Structures are given as structure tokens and as C-alpha cells.
Amino acid sequence: MTRTDGYLFDNRQTEAGERFDALAALFDPTTFRHLEALGVGPGWRCWEVGAGGTSVVSWLAKKVGPTGRVVATDIDTSRVAAVARPPVEVRVHDVGAQEPPGEEFDLVHARLVLVHVPDRERALRSMVEALRPGGRILVEDADPALQPLICPDEHGPEQHLANRLRQGFRQLLADRGADLAYGRRLPRLLREAGLRRVEADAYFPVTSPACAALESATIRQLRDQLVAAGLATDQDIDRHLANVTSGGLDLATAPMISAWGRKA
Ligand SMILES: C[S@@+](CC[C@H](N)C(=O)[O-])C[C@H]1O[C@@H](n2cnc3c(N)ncnc32)[C@H](O)[C@@H]1O
């Protein structure tokens, strides 16, 4: 299927569910720590942008309770639809091309979304506009250019192959218009958008079973695209998947930058 929204993956594929589970295992503790610190609680009105899977939306729903509201949007809601019951509303929505799905939100959050959105400037503007005065924003995005290797310790042919395939994946992302150095820009972009008390930090998994699960699902999901673009052969991919399954590789992810602030 040819897509025009820039996003490389199809959320309906089995591997997408595996990817969302791995992203939750890797990044939910960091996201929840930040959301707790921002004070999310009963009655809050939240917009979860590019929700993808269900873990963050379910966590928010529990925090805001029956008097709150969680609007979960995505260009492809096939996964998050599973939790579409009060206080959660699920909507198909392109954050880079459509008006916000509401206003006066207490919290707007997006994780690993804006890096993929061709008009990410408009997307961020729209997210800030949708906040009430004093409302909080948390934007979390990868910065693959800060640390481009999936095997930072490249000590053998297996690690070399893994890093070569990772380079191919990055190429596919860049060809779709992804900004591979977006994470580091977030503090400045939030300040330029008029937000106050902007802070940021980063989380960088170096090796874990969830990193391996994410890599396996990603490579299986992108196999055809990698081969069609001449970035890998089927043999490369089979060999790499076997190496991942054997558990002998220390696989990392790109650092995820979390940046937050408050609307004046
Ligand atoms: C890497 S996934 C991250 C999902 C989830 N936020 C998480 O951290 O687990 C990116 C998500 O952004 C969604 N997405 C991509 N482009 C989008 C756009 N223009 N508007 C809204 N959602 C978008 C995708 O469909 C996908 O669900």
C-alpha cells in the first residue's frame, strides 16, 4: 500500500502488535515517570497523539478516572480501538494535517510520533494550541542520529550485519521524510512555541530482551521494503533474524528524548 502520511509501518500487521508491546516494555516506565511528575490525575483532559498501542492510553484512563477524558488519536487506530470506552475516545486523525480533536486539554502527549510526521512543525503547533493556559505538554521522540548503531559494541560479523541493516532501516525512514535528529531539537522547539519551564532528558536502552523483540518485529515487518530498496538481501535478513533469536547480540535502541513544558 502506498501511503502519503510518511509513516513506514502498517499498524494492522501482526508485527506491529509485537512492536507496540516492545515499545511499552522499553519506554513506558520513562513515560509514566514524566507523566506522574507533570501531575496527571483525576478529572484531567488528555490528548494522546499517535497512540499506536493501548498501554499509555490505558494508564492515562486509570489516572484521570471517570471524570476525566482521554482522546486517543492516530492515523491508524486498529490497535488502540481495543480500549475505546469512557473515559477514552478513539479517533482517526492526522496530527500533521488536521485541526486538533478538541481544545483546552490539560495534557498533550506524543511518543515516537512527530519524527515520522512530514509536517511536524504544524503538528507541534496544533498540539500546543490545543492546550489550556497552564496545560502541560510532553513530547518524546527518538534521536537516531545521536547514536545510530544498534550494536554499539561492533566486535564481530553479526554485529556488523546488524548495524548495516540498521543503516538500511534509517535510510527507509529518511526516504519517508523522517527527521533522524529530531529528539535533540525538542527543547528549543517547545520554547519557540511559547512554552515555559521547558526541560528534557533522555533514555537509552543498551541491551534488553525488549530491544531484541523490537528489532525482530521491525526487520520482519520491513523485510520487503529493505529488499526492494536494495538495502539488504533476503539472506542477510534471515541470517540477522537467526542472530537475534540466538540471543548473542547486545541490541540497543536510539535514545529517546523526553521534553516537557507548560503553556503560559
Ligand atoms: C512508533 S509508533 C509509536 C506508538 C506509540 N505512541 C508508542 O509510543 O508506543 C508511531 C505511531 O504514530 C502514528 N502516526 C504516524 N504518523 C501519524 C500522523 N501523521 N498523525 C497521527 N499519528 C501518526 C502511527 O500510526 C503509529 O501508531
PDB file of C-alpha atoms and ligand atoms in Angstrom, residues 3 5-7 9 11 19-20 23-24 28 48-53 55-56 73-76 93-97 109-113 116-118, ligand 1:
ATOM      1  CA  ARG A   3       0.957   5.886   1.959  1.00  0.00           C
ATOM      2  CA  ASP A   5       1.340  10.358   5.539  1.00  0.00           C
ATOM      3  CA  GLY A   6       5.033   9.426   5.737  1.00  0.00           C
ATOM      4  CA  TYR A   7       4.598   6.541   8.185  1.00  0.00           C
ATOM      5  CA  PHE A   9       4.750   0.814   9.220  1.00  0.00           C
ATOM      6  CA  ASN A  11      -0.370  -0.974  12.372  1.00  0.00           C
ATOM      7  CA  ARG A  19       6.480  -3.628  18.185  1.00  0.00           C
ATOM      8  CA  PHE A  20       3.976  -1.806  20.413  1.00  0.00           C
ATOM      9  CA  LEU A  23       7.961  -0.105  22.915  1.00  0.00           C
ATOM     10  CA  ALA A  24       5.779  -0.313  26.024  1.00  0.00           C
ATOM     11  CA  ASP A  28       6.530   3.093  29.483  1.00  0.00           C
ATOM     12  CA  GLU A  48      -2.664  11.116  23.370  1.00  0.00           C
ATOM     13  CA  VAL A  49      -1.305  11.805  19.870  1.00  0.00           C
ATOM     14  CA  GLY A  50      -0.303   8.878  17.638  1.00  0.00           C
ATOM     15  CA  ALA A  51      -1.388   6.480  20.373  1.00  0.00           C
ATOM     16  CA  GLY A  52      -0.435   3.302  18.494  1.00  0.00           C
ATOM     17  CA  GLY A  53      -0.974   0.579  21.126  1.00  0.00           C
ATOM     18  CA  SER A  55      -0.575   0.825  27.253  1.00  0.00           C
ATOM     19  CA  VAL A  56      -0.212   4.619  27.601  1.00  0.00           C
ATOM     20  CA  THR A  73      -5.788   9.752  18.040  1.00  0.00           C
ATOM     21  CA  ASP A  74      -3.812   8.027  15.294  1.00  0.00           C
ATOM     22  CA  ILE A  75      -3.836   7.794  11.515  1.00  0.00           C
ATOM     23  CA  ASP A  76      -4.411   4.075  12.111  1.00  0.00           C
ATOM     24  CA  HIS A  93      -6.694  11.810  12.975  1.00  0.00           C
ATOM     25  CA  ASP A  94      -3.557  13.044  11.192  1.00  0.00           C
ATOM     26  CA  VAL A  95      -1.778  15.392  13.584  1.00  0.00           C
ATOM     27  CA  GLY A  96       0.207  16.983  10.753  1.00  0.00           C
ATOM     28  CA  ALA A  97      -2.786  17.755   8.559  1.00  0.00           C
ATOM     29  CA  HIS A 109       1.445  13.783  24.899  1.00  0.00           C
ATOM     30  CA  ALA A 110       3.095  12.204  21.858  1.00  0.00           C
ATOM     31  CA  ARG A 111       5.731   9.458  21.950  1.00  0.00           C
ATOM     32  CA  LEU A 112       7.783   8.414  18.909  1.00  0.00           C
ATOM     33  CA  VAL A 113       5.286  10.071  16.560  1.00  0.00           C
ATOM     34  CA  HIS A 116       7.526  10.388  11.360  1.00  0.00           C
ATOM     35  CA  VAL A 117       5.162  13.274  10.547  1.00  0.00           C
ATOM     36  CA  PRO A 118       6.122  15.163   7.380  1.00  0.00           C
TER      37      PRO A 118
HETATM   38  C1  LIG B   1       6.383   4.253  16.512  1.00  0.00           C
HETATM   39  S1  LIG B   1       4.645   4.280  16.726  1.00  0.00           S
HETATM   40  C2  LIG B   1       4.527   4.842  18.416  1.00  0.00           C
HETATM   41  C3  LIG B   1       3.203   4.490  19.038  1.00  0.00           C
HETATM   42  C4  LIG B   1       3.027   4.948  20.488  1.00  0.00           C
HETATM   43  N1  LIG B   1       2.961   6.380  20.596  1.00  0.00           N
HETATM   44  C5  LIG B   1       4.112   4.395  21.363  1.00  0.00           C
HETATM   45  O1  LIG B   1       4.997   5.122  21.771  1.00  0.00           O
HETATM   46  O2  LIG B   1       4.071   3.182  21.622  1.00  0.00           O
HETATM   47  C6  LIG B   1       4.125   5.707  15.830  1.00  0.00           C
HETATM   48  C7  LIG B   1       2.622   5.896  15.808  1.00  0.00           C
HETATM   49  O3  LIG B   1       2.349   7.179  15.222  1.00  0.00           O
HETATM   50  C8  LIG B   1       1.280   7.054  14.326  1.00  0.00           C
HETATM   51  N2  LIG B   1       1.385   8.137  13.340  1.00  0.00           N
HETATM   52  C9  LIG B   1       2.288   8.262  12.335  1.00  0.00           C
HETATM   53  N3  LIG B   1       2.056   9.386  11.638  1.00  0.00           N
HETATM   54  C10 LIG B   1       0.980  10.000  12.223  1.00  0.00           C
HETATM   55  C11 LIG B   1       0.261  11.197  11.950  1.00  0.00           C
HETATM   56  N4  LIG B   1       0.588  11.989  10.933  1.00  0.00           N
HETATM   57  N5  LIG B   1      -0.792  11.520  12.766  1.00  0.00           N
HETATM   58  C12 LIG B   1      -1.137  10.703  13.796  1.00  0.00           C
HETATM   59  N6  LIG B   1      -0.495   9.548  14.089  1.00  0.00           N
HETATM   60  C13 LIG B   1       0.552   9.210  13.315  1.00  0.00           C
HETATM   61  C14 LIG B   1       1.442   5.656  13.725  1.00  0.00           C
HETATM   62  O4  LIG B   1       0.267   5.169  13.130  1.00  0.00           O
HETATM   63  C15 LIG B   1       1.882   4.862  14.955  1.00  0.00           C
HETATM   64  O5  LIG B   1       0.781   4.330  15.650  1.00  0.00           O
END
